[in-house]
Amino acid sequence: MSANTIDDLGLVNPLWVNSPAALLSSDARILQFMLDVECAWMAVLVEGGRADPAWLPVVTEACRVEHYNLAEIAREAQGGGNPLIPLLGALRRRVGETSPGAAARLHVGATSQDILDTALLLVARDVLTELRADLNGLADALERLAREHVGTLAVARTLGQHSLPGTFGLRAAQWLAGVVAAERQVADVLRQLPLQWGGAAGTMAALTQFAGDHALVLTDALAARLGLALPVAPWQTTRWPMTRIAGSAAEAVAACTRIANDVAFLTRPEVAEVAEPQVEGRGGSSAMPQKQNPVLSVLVRSASFQAPGALAQVVAAAAAAVDERPDGAWHAEWAPLRQLLRLAGGAASLTRELAEGLVVFPERMRANLDAAGPLILTERITAVVVPLLAEAGIPDGAAQIAAAIADTRAGTAS
Amino acid sequence: MSANTIDDLGLVNPLWVNSPAALLSSDARILQFMLDVECAWMAVLVEGGRADPAWLPVVTEACRVEHYNLAEIAREAQGGGNPLIPLLGALRRRVGETSPGAAARLHVGATSQDILDTALLLVARDVLTELRADLNGLADALERLAREHVGTLAVARTLGQHSLPGTFGLRAAQWLAGVVAAERQVADVLRQLPLQWGGAAGTMAALTQFAGDHALVLTDALAARLGLALPVAPWQTTRWPMTRIAGSAAEAVAACTRIANDVAFLTRPEVAEVAEPQVEGRGGSSAMPQKQNPVLSVLVRSASFQAPGALAQVVAAAAAAVDERPDGAWHAEWAPLRQLLRLAGGAASLTRELAEGLVVFPERMRANLDAAGPLILTERITAVVVPLLAEAGIPDGAAQIAAAIADTRAGTAS
Amino acid sequence: MSANTIDDLGLVNPLWVNSPAALLSSDARILQFMLDVECAWMAVLVEGGRADPAWLPVVTEACRVEHYNLAEIAREAQGGGNPLIPLLGALRRRVGETSPGAAARLHVGATSQDILDTALLLVARDVLTELRADLNGLADALERLAREHVGTLAVARTLGQHSLPGTFGLRAAQWLAGVVAAERQVADVLRQLPLQWGGAAGTMAALTQFAGDHALVLTDALAARLGLALPVAPWQTTRWPMTRIAGSAAEAVAACTRIANDVAFLTRPEVAEVAEPQVEGRGGSSAMPQKQNPVLSVLVRSASFQAPGALAQVVAAAAAAVDERPDGAWHAEWAPLRQLLRLAGGAASLTRELAEGLVVFPERMRANLDAAGPLILTERITAVVVPLLAEAGIPDGAAQIAAAIADTRAGTAS
Amino acid sequence: MSANTIDDLGLVNPLWVNSPAALLSSDARILQFMLDVECAWMAVLVEGGRADPAWLPVVTEACRVEHYNLAEIAREAQGGGNPLIPLLGALRRRVGETSPGAAARLHVGATSQDILDTALLLVARDVLTELRADLNGLADALERLAREHVGTLAVARTLGQHSLPGTFGLRAAQWLAGVVAAERQVADVLRQLPLQWGGAAGTMAALTQFAGDHALVLTDALAARLGLALPVAPWQTTRWPMTRIAGSAAEAVAACTRIANDVAFLTRPEVAEVAEPQVEGRGGSSAMPQKQNPVLSVLVRSASFQAPGALAQVVAAAAAAVDERPDGAWHAEWAPLRQLLRLAGGAASLTRELAEGLVVFPERMRANLDAAGPLILTERITAVVVPLLAEAGIPDGAAQIAAAIADTRAGTAS
């Protein structure tokens, strides 16, 4: 490892460093997807009789990320403002060595934003698909916990204080409700992801010039080949696909961190109602060998402080769109979109691991409930007694109950 | 006007000060909706045979915001952390003067979060409904512009530069696509808004104690009466309803600001392709009587810098939920949720006004296009010529065209 | 209270509804400060021999907020995009009734942004001054706690787990360090607040036309009269004064919420190491009379989810400045700046109240520490023993200690 | 390049991919700085007579990033929640091969947060130092522009419209004022950066156990050796150093984007008052060879949509600190802090390049001013004439001037 490189390997992102989301959204994957879109377009042209079938194997072979120097393309991206420009140059050079005709036909009618937007959607599709799987796995684990602990008494807490008796199963069911809602939202967004294909200014001018009446047919075929929805219109400056991806990822983060918040609290030694799954290599401390840290919930919680700001970045960029292609707002979207996808992917996979291995201590739950004492039943008492008192002509029953409680407490304390 | 009050009247919010959204989400409306929920619950209890029918007129009469001192309730809200506590006290006192039984039965089985969450959803429903109307009106205006200017040539701009010929109709159609997508999203969210009804700890304990098997029947009846969806579970700590309201409002803001960004640019004197509708009292300057400011687009644009942060606030609160009711995160939601609703409502109503009265100058559009010169056609030329050159054995056609253009420019410049 | 108004009285902002910050930053105060700036300018003109001394009493009398209809001015602010325009019209009409000359001289050389920016800085000065007082009061209380509990043993917690023995005094000292740093930052910002005075385009053109060489002398005199720093240049598009105010307010929020986070945890019944001050009217529940909620820390914590987004709004607006006066970014600053000032003011005043009345339970701290057991001393043991073991040729001492601990725990558990 | 890795090389961050900030804050640099801190501590121990001098060369040699597998350490960081834990293990193994005593003494009294916080501050110091250099270079360029164009007439624009005559030099001076303010802020922050050194729970317990009265002397020596300020107290949960770094970076971004916003507008063909420096490889388009994009300002502008959200992330984490070391909030800081540093570093270096090579077209500025017509002088006229009219008994002079202007315009238009 030399210090003379900007390679980032997730050193400051332990939440998602080992997640599929990280791998599925790496620089290399983005580059590969850009190549995939160029290659799919050539395949569509060939199918539509607009390109020589002999070109396709050449282009297909050339569209493998292994052929390209990612670091160089990243550096050269600054020149034109996006990475497609140097990548297309390198691709054309490679294809052109074998087939100048294919090199010239590549990318016909397209613009860099078409390729990069579509590639980012393909990245998002992969990550969101994995995210759904993790949310579903998490939901299964929560459902098991809810069923298993349907009768496990535990104190319910509101504003941090003991409020009423509840069950741990009910709590798990609440967690589940949030996860299911988030999964539904992700699924909805996955169904909506539209191809971006508009040409240099979203007018499809070059494509229409090139393919005439078949321009839309070819576009449809490209969407079908890539498995994306057909857009009503190019969305170069209408960025709802990006804000919805971001919104669904942020909702998934919230559904997970909400669980991690509880676990982080419930594993505190004073409470000790649950424990994180103990796995070799998890939870160690650099200074205190005896300490078992709730690392899963700590890392998941770290997403709760990052996702809101990342979502704000994506929305800020969307709201700043202008002209036929934006002058800076587009370029601001890529990094935060990926960051959100990774935060969601990392949070869901670790929360799933957490739920699947969660150790529950019903005795301790019962002990904490018992420690709360009989006063905890006052909501029920108040609901029943106050109306009776009122019917008996004692209108301020609630206050009297409160006074009685205060007296009891004073007695207990003394 | 005395300086000794905290009354805010929208002085620093010219974007939404005159909007229906402001009125529909005022402190007084929130208070009224809290009263409405308490009243609807009493009506449900009466219908379900769980309360004396004679109580309902008493409660109905008492549930009018006019009877209460909003400032006092706002101040007293600090004591318990939310405004329902003092409001319920005042309501019970008022009802209790006539009917102690009714006063005692009020709010049975409910907790303050049930009332306030549901009231905020009713506020959101009103604002989002109005927002849909404005987005639909805006869409109608944009459709008219798109149809009327389907053939109005204009230069398309990318990264701020002239890129290709386009039409103003196509641009209006792009604006329209974003507005329609946002309207659909708002409509989706409106269908999902769920009643919040869980009791002190989301366990429905007191309600079940009170109503036994009928607890859920009563809850269903309340949802039906208020026109809200029935929740799968209480969402006291599962805040997707709030994040989705916020997300749809932010998307509406982006759809509007994206238009305002264009108009703010197109009304600049150097461009002058459109003008804002001139209305008496709009667009003046305190120092320069001759100046006509594009105030509508300026104010709409102001939302683009506020909505992302407000959305981040709502999501941060959702992600911080804990226990059976959160210890601070819930309290953080109310103000930013309202702010987002107002930003969206204000932006949509002003953008609608802007689009309905937009003055278009086709001659100036044509002049700007002509000024761009013949070079603007190069996307089409490149698409057609490069493949021909390639077939003729000249693989680097694009570079040669670029060189030719550079020569032409140099010639023009000299 | 009628529902037909947008009056907001802090109903959804229990954190700051009763704070001086709310009052000091109300719409009425902003209006008054705009009038104060206009009046101070007239006084400067009179002193500088550029206005008739007889005008000053007329203007002074007219510059009282009581004379104006705030709601009307707020509504009319939409026309020109800011509230100074209708206010100046109303002021001129009022002054003009008595003294047309004074009415015409008012505002000479100024633009609406000069008045509103400066007024907002005067608002910020008042709130930040009050904030300093509260932070200093909070620091005093924390210092007392630190001194009093210098020897109060308590368990130190890291990642939620028991780590080492500490003292409650040390914890209070840590809280103090953050509060002192925040107070220093606020004090620094207070020293920097610069007058905004640039005329319609920041060129001082009209003022120079009017006053010639004395333009800067008059500007200096205005800054001195208002107690503001003299700016190097007009900052109409150079918004560091706004971002620094916002940054210091956000830092104050963080210093307070960091304390509230601890108190919210320490007051949980399982921990019970501290209690919030019990005051009549604080901490009640609508459904459970027995419950004592830690309302102060809950409300303070609510700021932690709002301040980051509000700061993002102010910075987003600053980063979007353009031209000689921005086309929307300026208008986006006002509301979030005020929101941040109120969040900081509310958080500091409630945290001060919390610290001044905090009830500490040393016995319970000791009990929690004892429950942590002797293993908690392992950091010290490891630090001493591992090197000794190493010198004795046992290089993996830390691992052996960890193993011994695991054995001990297993023994304890069995 | 294989797709089977998460290596990121800045592909989606063209703003900063080539900046020193990227290199200075890479994963490898962070790793190296963590090693540097461990090494410096050993040197301090040796100097203080607390470690064998023979150990230092062993440790020094081992503390080179080249020896370690960054990817592996990043992956293993998930186990304990931070990268120091696996790094320290690897370092100890390496040192232990030669010198078990040194291996055991390494890190004595420290905790992972001490090392990582301090390393991140050293990263920040490097980036901020480079940032200052770029801001100073940018300031020099702006000063040259301001001097050179002190008399270059140009129209001043407010709310997008022509307002008054100004000069390009004045505009450059305004840009300069913002850059100088930002540079001062960065310099202030650089002076404040404090060593973090508190041990496992911020109590310095192990260090005091180990070194007795010399604990603070050793800590001082470490701060001095690393060139950091000595903290008043450990700041493990008092995160003002992080929020101030972030705040100063965000202010630098705003100072730069404010310039880029202007340049992006002024390079638009309809305005054409300036051009970006033309450099081989900058500004190309994938579809339109004739197009010269203002890539520098576009990329700099992209920071304006990202910095606010990143700042919100850092502040959210700071505000969520709890206990003696936070349970998730700490882990959330690292990525956004680095992102902000890179955004600021990238923005400053590109804005400097932009300003140093900015091409100014005074003739076009003059032409745009002339096109604004004589009406643009109305601010001055109004300032002079209105008082005269008032003295002559005509109180509504401003309205009369406005009417005259309207007549003139009507005449011009007809």
mmCIF file with all atom_site columns, C-alpha atoms in Angstrom, chain A residues 122 203 276 279 318:
data_model
loop_
_atom_site.group_PDB
_atom_site.id
_atom_site.type_symbol
_atom_site.label_atom_id
_atom_site.label_alt_id
_atom_site.label_comp_id
_atom_site.label_asym_id
_atom_site.label_entity_id
_atom_site.label_seq_id
_atom_site.pdbx_PDB_ins_code
_atom_site.Cartn_x
_atom_site.Cartn_y
_atom_site.Cartn_z
_atom_site.occupancy
_atom_site.B_iso_or_equiv
_atom_site.pdbx_formal_charge
_atom_site.auth_seq_id
_atom_site.auth_comp_id
_atom_site.auth_asym_id
_atom_site.auth_atom_id
_atom_site.pdbx_PDB_model_num
ATOM 1 C CA . LEU A 1 122 ? -28.468 -0.017  -13.079 1.00 0.00 ? 122 LEU A CA 1
ATOM 2 C CA . THR A 1 203 ? -34.304 16.343  -28.008 1.00 0.00 ? 203 THR A CA 1
ATOM 3 C CA . GLU A 1 276 ? -26.078 -8.890  20.042  1.00 0.00 ? 276 GLU A CA 1
ATOM 4 C CA . VAL A 1 279 ? -19.276 -13.662 16.568  1.00 0.00 ? 279 VAL A CA 1
ATOM 5 C CA . ALA A 1 318 ? -32.558 17.865  -8.186  1.00 0.00 ? 318 ALA A CA 1
#
